[in-house]
mmCIF file of C-alpha atoms and ligand atoms in Angstrom:
data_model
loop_
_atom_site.group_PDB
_atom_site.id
_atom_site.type_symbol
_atom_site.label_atom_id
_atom_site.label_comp_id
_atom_site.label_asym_id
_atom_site.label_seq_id
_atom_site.Cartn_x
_atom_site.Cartn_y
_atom_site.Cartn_z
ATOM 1 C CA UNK A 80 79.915 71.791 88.592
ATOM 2 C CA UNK A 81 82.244 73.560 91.114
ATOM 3 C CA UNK A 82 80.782 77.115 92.266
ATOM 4 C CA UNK A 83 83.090 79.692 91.778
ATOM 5 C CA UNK A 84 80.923 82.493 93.152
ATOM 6 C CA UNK A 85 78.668 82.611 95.452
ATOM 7 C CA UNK A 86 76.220 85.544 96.970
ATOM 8 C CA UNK A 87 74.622 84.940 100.072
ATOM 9 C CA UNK A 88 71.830 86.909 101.406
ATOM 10 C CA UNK A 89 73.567 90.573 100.633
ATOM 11 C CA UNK A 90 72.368 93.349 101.935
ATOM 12 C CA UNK A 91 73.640 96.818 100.511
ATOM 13 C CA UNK A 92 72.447 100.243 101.430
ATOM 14 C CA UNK A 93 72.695 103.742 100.001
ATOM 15 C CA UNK A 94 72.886 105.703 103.354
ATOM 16 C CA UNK A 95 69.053 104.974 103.962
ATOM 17 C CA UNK A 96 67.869 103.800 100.839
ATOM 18 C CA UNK A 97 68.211 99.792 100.775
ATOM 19 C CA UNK A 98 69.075 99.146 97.302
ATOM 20 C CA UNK A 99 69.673 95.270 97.848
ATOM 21 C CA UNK A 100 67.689 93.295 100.122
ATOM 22 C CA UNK A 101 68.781 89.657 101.014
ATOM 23 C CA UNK A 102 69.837 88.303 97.455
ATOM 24 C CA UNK A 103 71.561 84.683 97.350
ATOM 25 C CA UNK A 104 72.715 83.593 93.669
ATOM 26 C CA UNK A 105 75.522 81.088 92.591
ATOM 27 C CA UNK A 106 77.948 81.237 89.304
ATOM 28 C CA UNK A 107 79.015 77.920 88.945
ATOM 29 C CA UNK A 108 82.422 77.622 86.624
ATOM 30 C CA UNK A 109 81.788 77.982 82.817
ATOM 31 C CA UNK A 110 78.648 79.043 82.887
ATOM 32 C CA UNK A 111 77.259 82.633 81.670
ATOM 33 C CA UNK A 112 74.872 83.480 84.635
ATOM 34 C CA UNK A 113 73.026 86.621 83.523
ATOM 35 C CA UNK A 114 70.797 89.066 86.044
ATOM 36 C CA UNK A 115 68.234 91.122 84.463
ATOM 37 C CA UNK A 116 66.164 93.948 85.573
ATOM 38 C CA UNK A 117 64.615 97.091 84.989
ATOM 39 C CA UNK A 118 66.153 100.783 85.463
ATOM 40 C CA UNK A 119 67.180 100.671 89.166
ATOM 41 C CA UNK A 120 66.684 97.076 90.312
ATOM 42 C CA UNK A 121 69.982 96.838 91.864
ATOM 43 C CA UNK A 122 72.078 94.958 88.821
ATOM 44 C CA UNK A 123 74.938 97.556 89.272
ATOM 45 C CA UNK A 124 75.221 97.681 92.630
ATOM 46 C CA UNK A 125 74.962 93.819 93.293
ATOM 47 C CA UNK A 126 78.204 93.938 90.551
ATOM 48 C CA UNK A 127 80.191 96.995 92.567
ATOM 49 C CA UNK A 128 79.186 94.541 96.279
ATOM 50 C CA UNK A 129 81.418 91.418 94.487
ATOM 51 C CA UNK A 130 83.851 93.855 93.291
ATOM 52 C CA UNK A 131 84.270 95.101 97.041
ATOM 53 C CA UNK A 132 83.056 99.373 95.502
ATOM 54 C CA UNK A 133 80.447 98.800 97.792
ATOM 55 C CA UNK A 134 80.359 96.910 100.780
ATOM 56 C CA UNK A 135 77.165 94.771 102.178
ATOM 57 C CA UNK A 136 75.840 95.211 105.657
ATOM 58 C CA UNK A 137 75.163 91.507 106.055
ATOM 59 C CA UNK A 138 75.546 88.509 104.494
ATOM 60 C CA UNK A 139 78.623 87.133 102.306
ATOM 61 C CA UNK A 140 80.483 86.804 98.924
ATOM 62 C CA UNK A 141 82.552 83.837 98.964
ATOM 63 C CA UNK A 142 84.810 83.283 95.298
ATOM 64 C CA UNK A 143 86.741 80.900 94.922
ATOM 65 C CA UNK A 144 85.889 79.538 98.656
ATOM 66 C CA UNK A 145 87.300 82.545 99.882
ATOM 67 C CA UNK A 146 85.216 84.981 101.566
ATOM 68 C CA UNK A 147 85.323 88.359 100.060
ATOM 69 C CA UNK A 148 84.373 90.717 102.801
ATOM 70 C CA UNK A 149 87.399 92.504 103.544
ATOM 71 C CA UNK A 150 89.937 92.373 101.187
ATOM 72 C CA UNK A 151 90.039 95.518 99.486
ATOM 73 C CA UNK A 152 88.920 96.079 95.558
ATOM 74 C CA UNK A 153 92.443 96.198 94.021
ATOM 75 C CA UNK A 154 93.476 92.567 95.609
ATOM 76 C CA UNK A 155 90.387 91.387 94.397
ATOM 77 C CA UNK A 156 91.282 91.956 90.838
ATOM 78 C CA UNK A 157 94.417 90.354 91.298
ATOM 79 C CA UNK A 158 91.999 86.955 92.673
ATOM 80 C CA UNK A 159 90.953 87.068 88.965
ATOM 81 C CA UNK A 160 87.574 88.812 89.321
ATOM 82 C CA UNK A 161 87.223 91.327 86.523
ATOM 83 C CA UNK A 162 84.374 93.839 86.563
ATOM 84 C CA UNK A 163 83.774 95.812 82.506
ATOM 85 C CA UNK A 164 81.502 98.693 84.354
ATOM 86 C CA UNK A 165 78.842 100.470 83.232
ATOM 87 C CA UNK A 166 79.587 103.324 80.513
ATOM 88 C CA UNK A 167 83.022 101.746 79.796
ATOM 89 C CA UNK A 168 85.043 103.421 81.405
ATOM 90 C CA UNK A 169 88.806 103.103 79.105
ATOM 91 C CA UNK A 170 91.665 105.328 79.580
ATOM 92 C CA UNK A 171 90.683 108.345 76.523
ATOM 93 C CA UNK A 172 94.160 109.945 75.859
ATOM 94 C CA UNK A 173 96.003 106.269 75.497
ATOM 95 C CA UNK A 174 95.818 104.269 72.919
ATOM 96 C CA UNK A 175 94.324 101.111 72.224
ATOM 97 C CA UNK A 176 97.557 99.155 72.433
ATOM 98 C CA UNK A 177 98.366 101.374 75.913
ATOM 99 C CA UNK A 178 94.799 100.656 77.434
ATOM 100 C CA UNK A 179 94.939 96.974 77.414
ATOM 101 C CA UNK A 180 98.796 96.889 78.675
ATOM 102 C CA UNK A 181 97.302 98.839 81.476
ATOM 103 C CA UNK A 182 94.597 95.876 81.947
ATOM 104 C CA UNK A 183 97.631 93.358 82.063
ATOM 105 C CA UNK A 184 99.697 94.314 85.470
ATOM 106 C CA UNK A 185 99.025 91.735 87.015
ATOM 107 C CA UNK A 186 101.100 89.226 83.982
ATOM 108 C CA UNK A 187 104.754 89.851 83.140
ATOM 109 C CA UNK A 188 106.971 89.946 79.600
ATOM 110 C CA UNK A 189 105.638 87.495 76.825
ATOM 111 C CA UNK A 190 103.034 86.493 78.565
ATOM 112 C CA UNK A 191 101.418 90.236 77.806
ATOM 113 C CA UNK A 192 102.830 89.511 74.072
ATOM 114 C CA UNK A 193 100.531 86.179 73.881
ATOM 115 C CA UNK A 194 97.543 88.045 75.181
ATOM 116 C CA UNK A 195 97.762 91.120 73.154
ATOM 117 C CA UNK A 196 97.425 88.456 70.450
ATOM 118 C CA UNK A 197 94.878 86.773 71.882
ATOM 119 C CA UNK A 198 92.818 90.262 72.310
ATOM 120 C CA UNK A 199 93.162 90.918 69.003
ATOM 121 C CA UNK A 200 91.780 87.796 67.513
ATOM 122 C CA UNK A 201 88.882 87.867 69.562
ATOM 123 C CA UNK A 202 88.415 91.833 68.681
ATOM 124 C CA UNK A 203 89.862 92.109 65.113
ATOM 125 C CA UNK A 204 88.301 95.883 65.379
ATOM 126 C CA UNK A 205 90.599 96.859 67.881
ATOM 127 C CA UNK A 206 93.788 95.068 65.845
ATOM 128 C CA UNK A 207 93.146 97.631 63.212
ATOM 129 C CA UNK A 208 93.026 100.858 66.275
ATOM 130 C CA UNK A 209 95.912 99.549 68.201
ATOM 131 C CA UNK A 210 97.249 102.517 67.971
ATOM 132 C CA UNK A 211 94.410 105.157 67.912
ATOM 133 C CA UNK A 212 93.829 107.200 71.098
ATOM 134 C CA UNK A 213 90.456 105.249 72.720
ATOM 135 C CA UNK A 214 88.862 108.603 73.246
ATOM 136 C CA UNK A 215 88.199 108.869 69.217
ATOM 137 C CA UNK A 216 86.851 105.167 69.603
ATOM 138 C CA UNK A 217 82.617 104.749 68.481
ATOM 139 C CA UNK A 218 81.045 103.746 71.956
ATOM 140 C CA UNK A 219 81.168 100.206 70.718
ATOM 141 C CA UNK A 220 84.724 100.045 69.997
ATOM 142 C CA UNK A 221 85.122 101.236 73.260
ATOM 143 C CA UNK A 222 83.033 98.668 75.107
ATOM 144 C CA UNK A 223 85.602 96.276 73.088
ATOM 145 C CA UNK A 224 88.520 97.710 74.217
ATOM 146 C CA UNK A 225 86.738 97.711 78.674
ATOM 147 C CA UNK A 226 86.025 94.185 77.866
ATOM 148 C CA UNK A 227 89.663 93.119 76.283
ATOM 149 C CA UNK A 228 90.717 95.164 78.955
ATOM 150 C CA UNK A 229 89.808 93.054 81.254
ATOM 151 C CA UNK A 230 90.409 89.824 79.303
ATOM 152 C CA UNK A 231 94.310 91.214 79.624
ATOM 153 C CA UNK A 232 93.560 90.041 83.655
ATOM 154 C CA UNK A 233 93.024 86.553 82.963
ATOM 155 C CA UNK A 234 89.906 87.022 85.211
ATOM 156 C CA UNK A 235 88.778 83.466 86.116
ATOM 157 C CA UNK A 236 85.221 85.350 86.705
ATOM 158 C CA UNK A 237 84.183 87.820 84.005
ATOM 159 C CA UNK A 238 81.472 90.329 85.088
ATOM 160 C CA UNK A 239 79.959 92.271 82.556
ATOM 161 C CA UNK A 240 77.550 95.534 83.470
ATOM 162 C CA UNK A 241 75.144 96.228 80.483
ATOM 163 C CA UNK A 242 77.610 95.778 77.415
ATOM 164 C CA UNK A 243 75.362 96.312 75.215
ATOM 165 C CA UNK A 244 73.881 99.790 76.206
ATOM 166 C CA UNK A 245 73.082 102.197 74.059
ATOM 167 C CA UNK A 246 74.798 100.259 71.158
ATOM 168 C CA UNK A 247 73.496 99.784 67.321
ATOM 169 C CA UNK A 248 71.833 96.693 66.945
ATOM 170 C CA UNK A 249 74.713 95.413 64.682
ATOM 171 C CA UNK A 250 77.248 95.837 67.286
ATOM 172 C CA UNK A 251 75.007 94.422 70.069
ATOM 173 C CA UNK A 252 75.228 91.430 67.932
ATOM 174 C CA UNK A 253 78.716 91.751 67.763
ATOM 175 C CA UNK A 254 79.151 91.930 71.562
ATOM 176 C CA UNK A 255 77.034 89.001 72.224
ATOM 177 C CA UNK A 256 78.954 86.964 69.646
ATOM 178 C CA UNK A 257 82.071 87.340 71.747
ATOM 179 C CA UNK A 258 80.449 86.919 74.908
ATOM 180 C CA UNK A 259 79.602 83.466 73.244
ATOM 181 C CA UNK A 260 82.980 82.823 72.201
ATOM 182 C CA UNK A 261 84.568 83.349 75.562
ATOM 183 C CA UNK A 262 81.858 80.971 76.746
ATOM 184 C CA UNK A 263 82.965 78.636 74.240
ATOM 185 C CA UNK A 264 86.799 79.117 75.491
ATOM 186 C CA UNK A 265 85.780 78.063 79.214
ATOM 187 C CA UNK A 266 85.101 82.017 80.484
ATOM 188 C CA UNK A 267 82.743 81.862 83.619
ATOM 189 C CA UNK A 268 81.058 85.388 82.807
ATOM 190 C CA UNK A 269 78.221 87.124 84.893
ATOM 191 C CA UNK A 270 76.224 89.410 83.017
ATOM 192 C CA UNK A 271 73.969 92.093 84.007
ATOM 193 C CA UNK A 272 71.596 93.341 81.149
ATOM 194 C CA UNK A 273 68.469 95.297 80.354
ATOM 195 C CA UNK A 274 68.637 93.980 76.805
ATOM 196 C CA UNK A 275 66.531 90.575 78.679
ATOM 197 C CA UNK A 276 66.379 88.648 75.340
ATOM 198 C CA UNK A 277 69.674 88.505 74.242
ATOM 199 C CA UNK A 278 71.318 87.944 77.675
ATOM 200 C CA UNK A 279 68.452 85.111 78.559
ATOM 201 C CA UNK A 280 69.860 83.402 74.857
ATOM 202 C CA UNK A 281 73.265 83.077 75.748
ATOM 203 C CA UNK A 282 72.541 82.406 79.567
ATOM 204 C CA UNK A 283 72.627 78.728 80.890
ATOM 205 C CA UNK A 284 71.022 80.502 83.817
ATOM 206 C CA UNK A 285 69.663 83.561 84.960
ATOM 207 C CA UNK A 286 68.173 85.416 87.960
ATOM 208 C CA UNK A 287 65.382 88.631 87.812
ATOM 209 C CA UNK A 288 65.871 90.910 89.761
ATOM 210 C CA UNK A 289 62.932 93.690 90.690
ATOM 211 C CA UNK A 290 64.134 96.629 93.216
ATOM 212 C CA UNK A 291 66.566 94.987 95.199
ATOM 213 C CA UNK A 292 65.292 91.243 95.366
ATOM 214 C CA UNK A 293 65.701 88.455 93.238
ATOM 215 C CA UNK A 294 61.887 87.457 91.950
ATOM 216 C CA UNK A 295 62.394 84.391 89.651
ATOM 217 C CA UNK A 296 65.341 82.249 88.420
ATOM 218 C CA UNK A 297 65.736 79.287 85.829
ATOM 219 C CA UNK A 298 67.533 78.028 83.108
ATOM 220 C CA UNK A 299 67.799 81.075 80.216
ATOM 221 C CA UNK A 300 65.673 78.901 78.238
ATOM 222 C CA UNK A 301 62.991 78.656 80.836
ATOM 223 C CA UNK A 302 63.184 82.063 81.210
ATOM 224 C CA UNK A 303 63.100 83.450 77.745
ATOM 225 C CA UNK A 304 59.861 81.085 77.368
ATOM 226 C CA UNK A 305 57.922 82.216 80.888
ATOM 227 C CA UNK A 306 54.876 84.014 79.968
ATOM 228 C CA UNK A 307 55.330 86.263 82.898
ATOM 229 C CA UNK A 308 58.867 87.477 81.570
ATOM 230 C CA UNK A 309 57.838 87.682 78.321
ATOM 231 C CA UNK A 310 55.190 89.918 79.112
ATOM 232 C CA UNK A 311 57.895 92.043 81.426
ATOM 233 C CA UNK A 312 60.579 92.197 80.237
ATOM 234 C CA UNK A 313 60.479 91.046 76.684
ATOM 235 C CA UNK A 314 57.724 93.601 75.455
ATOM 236 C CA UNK A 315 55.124 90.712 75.107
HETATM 237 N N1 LIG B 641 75.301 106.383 94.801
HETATM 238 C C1 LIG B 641 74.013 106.191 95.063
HETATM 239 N N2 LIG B 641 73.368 106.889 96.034
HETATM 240 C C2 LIG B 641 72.057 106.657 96.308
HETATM 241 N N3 LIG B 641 71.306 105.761 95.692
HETATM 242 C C3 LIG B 641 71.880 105.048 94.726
HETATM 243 C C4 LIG B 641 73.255 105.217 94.346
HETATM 244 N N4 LIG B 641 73.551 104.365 93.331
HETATM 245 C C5 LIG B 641 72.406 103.707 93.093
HETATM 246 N N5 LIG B 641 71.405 104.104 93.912
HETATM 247 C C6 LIG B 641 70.015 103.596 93.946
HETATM 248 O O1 LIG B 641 70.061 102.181 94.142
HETATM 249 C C7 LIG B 641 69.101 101.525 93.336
HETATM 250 C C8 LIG B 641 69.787 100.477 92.445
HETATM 251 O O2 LIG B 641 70.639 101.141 91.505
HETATM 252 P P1 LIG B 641 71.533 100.372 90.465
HETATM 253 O O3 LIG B 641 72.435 101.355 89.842
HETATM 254 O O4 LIG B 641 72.151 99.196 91.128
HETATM 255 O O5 LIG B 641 70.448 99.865 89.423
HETATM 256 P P2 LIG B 641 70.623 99.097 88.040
HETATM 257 O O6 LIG B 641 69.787 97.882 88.109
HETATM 258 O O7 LIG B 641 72.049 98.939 87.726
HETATM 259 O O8 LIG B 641 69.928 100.122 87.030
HETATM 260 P P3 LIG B 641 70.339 100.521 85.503
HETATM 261 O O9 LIG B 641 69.777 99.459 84.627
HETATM 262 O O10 LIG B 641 69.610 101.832 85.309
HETATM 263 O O11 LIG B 641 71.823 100.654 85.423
HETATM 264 C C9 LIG B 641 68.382 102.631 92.549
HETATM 265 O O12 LIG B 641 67.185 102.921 93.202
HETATM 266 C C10 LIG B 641 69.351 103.792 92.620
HETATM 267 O O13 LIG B 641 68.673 105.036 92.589
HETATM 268 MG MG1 LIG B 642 73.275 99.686 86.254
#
């Protein structure tokens, strides 16, 4: 399997506080890698590093065998990296329709058409709100609309920060359903989640990360069954 990302001993610091200290993980292509951790272990931040938010004092992140370090955050969108952020963040006073034509500058004419449509099959909730301002979206319509959003990219990496916070447990269903179907539909995702169980189930692979280094890693199977996760992170 080819790697598409890859993390190499990071370092990233909050003026003094060293939030990330020396993690290496890979995302090979097609796979759903998922990092999990408590409140504050760094899943965030590690995201913002790739996305270039943040910037690491050593180390490097190398996508597609290019080396990330210091092209700015907007040209690595364009690279097809696509970061959904925490507390999906949509554009309130546009529409539906308007928010993921905004996610689409970097395609032209029908392509946009074709993945509108696209969208829309995969998020038949936001078919019916195309045209419904996204500020009078429920939160979980609105984590829809941050993820087609970013779909609308054609991100050859999908990165994912908590999708399914604060969400009813119906709709975290929902959200892992999808994540599943763009897994079926070749989607290299990396997904950061508190929610350990359900990201470990749809993981091929995973990595735990406790304040700022990476503690264990294994298949999501392996993971969901360790005794010492279980007891950690899966309340028993
Ligand atoms: N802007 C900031 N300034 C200072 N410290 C920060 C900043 N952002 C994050 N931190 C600290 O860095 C550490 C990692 O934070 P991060 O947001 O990456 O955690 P997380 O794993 O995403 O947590 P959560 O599950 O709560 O979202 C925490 O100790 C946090 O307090
Ligand atoms: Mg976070």
């Amino acid at each position: 399997m080819a790697s598409i990302l890859k993390v190499d001993d990071i370092n990233v610091y909050y003026g003094s506080i060293h939030a990330i200290k020396g993690i290496s993980f890979e995302v090979n292509e097609g796979e759903i890698v998922t990092l999990i951790g408590a409140n504050g272990a760094g899943k965030s931040t590690t995201l913002n590093t790739i996305s270039g938010l943040l910037h690491s004092r050593t180390g490097s992140v190398t996508f597609m065998d290019e080396n990330l370090g210091k092209i700015p955050c907007h040209k690595i969108v364009s690279k097809g990296l696509a970061l959904v952020p925490e507390g999906r963040r949509v554009f309130l006073q546009m529409t539906v329709q308007e928010n993921l034509e905004m996610g689409a500058y970097t395609q032209s004419g029908k392509a946009i058409d074709q993945d509108l449509a696209h969208v829309y099959e995969l998020f038949p909730r936001l078919k019916e709100r195309m045209k419904q301002v996204a500020g009078t979206l429920s939160g979980g319509e609105q984590q829809m609309l941050a993820m087609g959003r970013a779909l609308m990219s054609h991100p050859k990496l999908l990165m994912l920060d908590e999708p399914s916070m604060g969400l009813a447990p119906i709709l975290v269903e929902q959200i892992f359903e999808i994540i599943q179907n763009l897994h079926k539909e070749g989607t290299t995702i990396l997904l950061v989640e508190q929610n350990a169980a359900a990201a470990l189930s749809v993981a091929d692979r995973g990595y735990v990360l406790e304040t700022g280094k990476i503690v264990t890693s294994g298949s999501g199977k392996e993971l969901l069954a360790s005794p010492a996760i279980k007891k950690a992170y899966l309340g028993g």
